[in-house]
């Protein structure tokens, strides 16, 4: 029973860490896309914003691996399956899309 609680807590912390990092990466990528495409004639169709998203997705896995090695959180990238990778990609994309859409429709300039 005690090991179930410890494993449950570690699993919860792992999920919380992965979700928080993916969410923050998506929001930061939205701001990055807005900054990078600020001078474009039509920022919504400029593909440079997509490169910021891809970079935000790619940088998360080394960060998660470093967090796992540091011992702060039990995140092991080697245990990631397709579902975990798709979750990180989807969460980052979703928050990037919503954030960048809000920035574009409100006319925010940087």
PDB file of C-alpha atoms in Angstrom:
ATOM      1  CA  UNK A   1       0.000   0.000   0.000  1.00  0.00           C
ATOM      2  CA  UNK A   2       2.789   2.431   0.857  1.00  0.00           C
ATOM      3  CA  UNK A   3       4.556   1.752  -2.434  1.00  0.00           C
ATOM      4  CA  UNK A   4       1.357   2.478  -4.341  1.00  0.00           C
ATOM      5  CA  UNK A   5       1.225   5.924  -2.756  1.00  0.00           C
ATOM      6  CA  UNK A   6       4.852   6.657  -3.594  1.00  0.00           C
ATOM      7  CA  UNK A   7       4.470   5.421  -7.164  1.00  0.00           C
ATOM      8  CA  UNK A   8       1.224   7.354  -7.532  1.00  0.00           C
ATOM      9  CA  UNK A   9       2.860  10.534  -6.298  1.00  0.00           C
ATOM     10  CA  UNK A  10       5.872  10.087  -8.588  1.00  0.00           C
ATOM     11  CA  UNK A  11       3.563   9.427 -11.528  1.00  0.00           C
ATOM     12  CA  UNK A  12       1.529  12.519 -10.703  1.00  0.00           C
ATOM     13  CA  UNK A  13       4.669  14.679 -10.446  1.00  0.00           C
ATOM     14  CA  UNK A  14       5.884  13.310 -13.774  1.00  0.00           C
ATOM     15  CA  UNK A  15       2.598  14.168 -15.462  1.00  0.00           C
ATOM     16  CA  UNK A  16       2.491  17.586 -13.865  1.00  0.00           C
ATOM     17  CA  UNK A  17       6.043  18.332 -14.982  1.00  0.00           C
ATOM     18  CA  UNK A  18       5.459  17.227 -18.569  1.00  0.00           C
ATOM     19  CA  UNK A  19       2.181  19.155 -18.831  1.00  0.00           C
ATOM     20  CA  UNK A  20       3.600  22.321 -17.284  1.00  0.00           C
ATOM     21  CA  UNK A  21       6.657  22.320 -19.524  1.00  0.00           C
ATOM     22  CA  UNK A  22       4.578  21.677 -22.665  1.00  0.00           C
ATOM     23  CA  UNK A  23       2.126  24.445 -21.736  1.00  0.00           C
ATOM     24  CA  UNK A  24       4.833  26.994 -20.979  1.00  0.00           C
ATOM     25  CA  UNK A  25       6.689  26.066 -24.162  1.00  0.00           C
ATOM     26  CA  UNK A  26       3.513  26.599 -26.203  1.00  0.00           C
ATOM     27  CA  UNK A  27       2.843  29.998 -24.665  1.00  0.00           C
ATOM     28  CA  UNK A  28       6.455  31.120 -25.086  1.00  0.00           C
ATOM     29  CA  UNK A  29       6.407  29.861 -28.675  1.00  0.00           C
ATOM     30  CA  UNK A  30       3.305  31.963 -29.353  1.00  0.00           C
ATOM     31  CA  UNK A  31       5.088  35.079 -28.148  1.00  0.00           C
ATOM     32  CA  UNK A  32       8.193  34.054 -30.093  1.00  0.00           C
ATOM     33  CA  UNK A  33       6.159  33.606 -33.261  1.00  0.00           C
ATOM     34  CA  UNK A  34       4.572  37.012 -32.759  1.00  0.00           C
ATOM     35  CA  UNK A  35       7.976  38.630 -32.330  1.00  0.00           C
ATOM     36  CA  UNK A  36       9.554  36.846 -35.297  1.00  0.00           C
ATOM     37  CA  UNK A  37       6.681  37.632 -37.671  1.00  0.00           C
ATOM     38  CA  UNK A  38       6.071  41.179 -36.452  1.00  0.00           C
ATOM     39  CA  UNK A  39       7.426  42.833 -39.615  1.00  0.00           C
ATOM     40  CA  UNK A  40       5.743  40.482 -42.078  1.00  0.00           C
ATOM     41  CA  UNK A  41       3.038  41.713 -44.414  1.00  0.00           C
ATOM     42  CA  UNK A  42       0.733  38.907 -43.283  1.00  0.00           C
ATOM     43  CA  UNK A  43       2.081  37.309 -40.070  1.00  0.00           C
ATOM     44  CA  UNK A  44      -0.571  34.588 -40.079  1.00  0.00           C
ATOM     45  CA  UNK A  45       0.776  33.055 -43.297  1.00  0.00           C
ATOM     46  CA  UNK A  46       4.478  33.548 -42.522  1.00  0.00           C
ATOM     47  CA  UNK A  47       6.056  30.125 -42.011  1.00  0.00           C
ATOM     48  CA  UNK A  48       8.718  31.513 -39.681  1.00  0.00           C
ATOM     49  CA  UNK A  49       6.212  31.233 -36.851  1.00  0.00           C
ATOM     50  CA  UNK A  50       6.066  27.484 -37.422  1.00  0.00           C
ATOM     51  CA  UNK A  51       9.824  27.202 -37.017  1.00  0.00           C
ATOM     52  CA  UNK A  52       9.493  28.715 -33.551  1.00  0.00           C
ATOM     53  CA  UNK A  53       6.885  26.059 -32.702  1.00  0.00           C
ATOM     54  CA  UNK A  54       9.094  23.226 -33.959  1.00  0.00           C
ATOM     55  CA  UNK A  55      12.028  24.577 -31.931  1.00  0.00           C
ATOM     56  CA  UNK A  56       9.836  24.805 -28.823  1.00  0.00           C
ATOM     57  CA  UNK A  57       8.786  21.191 -29.238  1.00  0.00           C
ATOM     58  CA  UNK A  58      12.322  19.954 -29.912  1.00  0.00           C
ATOM     59  CA  UNK A  59      13.884  21.725 -26.931  1.00  0.00           C
ATOM     60  CA  UNK A  60      11.512  20.147 -24.410  1.00  0.00           C
ATOM     61  CA  UNK A  61      12.876  16.617 -24.602  1.00  0.00           C
ATOM     62  CA  UNK A  62      16.444  17.512 -23.563  1.00  0.00           C
ATOM     63  CA  UNK A  63      15.004  19.634 -20.750  1.00  0.00           C
ATOM     64  CA  UNK A  64      12.888  16.723 -19.542  1.00  0.00           C
ATOM     65  CA  UNK A  65      15.885  14.434 -19.765  1.00  0.00           C
ATOM     66  CA  UNK A  66      17.991  16.884 -17.725  1.00  0.00           C
ATOM     67  CA  UNK A  67      15.253  17.142 -15.100  1.00  0.00           C
ATOM     68  CA  UNK A  68      15.171  13.363 -14.874  1.00  0.00           C
ATOM     69  CA  UNK A  69      18.921  13.122 -14.469  1.00  0.00           C
ATOM     70  CA  UNK A  70      19.012  15.814 -11.801  1.00  0.00           C
ATOM     71  CA  UNK A  71      16.725  13.749  -9.602  1.00  0.00           C
ATOM     72  CA  UNK A  72      14.214  16.566  -9.092  1.00  0.00           C
ATOM     73  CA  UNK A  73      11.492  14.701 -10.971  1.00  0.00           C
ATOM     74  CA  UNK A  74      11.355  11.092 -12.091  1.00  0.00           C
ATOM     75  CA  UNK A  75      11.053  11.753 -15.804  1.00  0.00           C
ATOM     76  CA  UNK A  76      12.761   9.180 -17.991  1.00  0.00           C
ATOM     77  CA  UNK A  77      12.659   9.948 -21.684  1.00  0.00           C
ATOM     78  CA  UNK A  78      13.622   6.347 -22.429  1.00  0.00           C
ATOM     79  CA  UNK A  79      10.210   5.276 -21.055  1.00  0.00           C
ATOM     80  CA  UNK A  80       8.329   7.625 -23.392  1.00  0.00           C
ATOM     81  CA  UNK A  81       6.086   5.934 -25.910  1.00  0.00           C
ATOM     82  CA  UNK A  82       4.340   7.327 -28.954  1.00  0.00           C
ATOM     83  CA  UNK A  83       1.458   8.482 -26.777  1.00  0.00           C
ATOM     84  CA  UNK A  84       3.796  10.570 -24.582  1.00  0.00           C
ATOM     85  CA  UNK A  85       5.486  12.221 -27.544  1.00  0.00           C
ATOM     86  CA  UNK A  86       2.141  12.982 -29.182  1.00  0.00           C
ATOM     87  CA  UNK A  87       0.860  14.440 -25.916  1.00  0.00           C
ATOM     88  CA  UNK A  88       3.803  16.839 -25.641  1.00  0.00           C
ATOM     89  CA  UNK A  89       3.471  17.843 -29.290  1.00  0.00           C
ATOM     90  CA  UNK A  90      -0.300  18.322 -29.042  1.00  0.00           C
ATOM     91  CA  UNK A  91      -0.182  20.372 -25.830  1.00  0.00           C
ATOM     92  CA  UNK A  92       2.559  22.610 -27.174  1.00  0.00           C
ATOM     93  CA  UNK A  93       0.800  23.069 -30.508  1.00  0.00           C
ATOM     94  CA  UNK A  94      -2.568  23.789 -28.876  1.00  0.00           C
ATOM     95  CA  UNK A  95      -1.282  26.502 -26.584  1.00  0.00           C
ATOM     96  CA  UNK A  96       0.884  27.955 -29.339  1.00  0.00           C
ATOM     97  CA  UNK A  97      -2.095  28.083 -31.710  1.00  0.00           C
ATOM     98  CA  UNK A  98      -4.453  29.690 -29.201  1.00  0.00           C
ATOM     99  CA  UNK A  99      -1.829  32.108 -27.921  1.00  0.00           C
ATOM    100  CA  UNK A 100      -0.653  33.216 -31.342  1.00  0.00           C
ATOM    101  CA  UNK A 101      -4.254  33.555 -32.546  1.00  0.00           C
ATOM    102  CA  UNK A 102      -5.060  35.844 -29.623  1.00  0.00           C
ATOM    103  CA  UNK A 103      -1.940  37.927 -30.291  1.00  0.00           C
ATOM    104  CA  UNK A 104      -2.759  38.192 -33.998  1.00  0.00           C
ATOM    105  CA  UNK A 105      -6.422  39.103 -33.572  1.00  0.00           C
ATOM    106  CA  UNK A 106      -5.788  41.717 -30.904  1.00  0.00           C
ATOM    107  CA  UNK A 107      -3.158  43.405 -33.060  1.00  0.00           C
ATOM    108  CA  UNK A 108      -0.420  43.149 -30.453  1.00  0.00           C
ATOM    109  CA  UNK A 109       2.885  44.538 -31.729  1.00  0.00           C
ATOM    110  CA  UNK A 110       6.389  43.959 -30.447  1.00  0.00           C
TER     111      UNK A 110
END
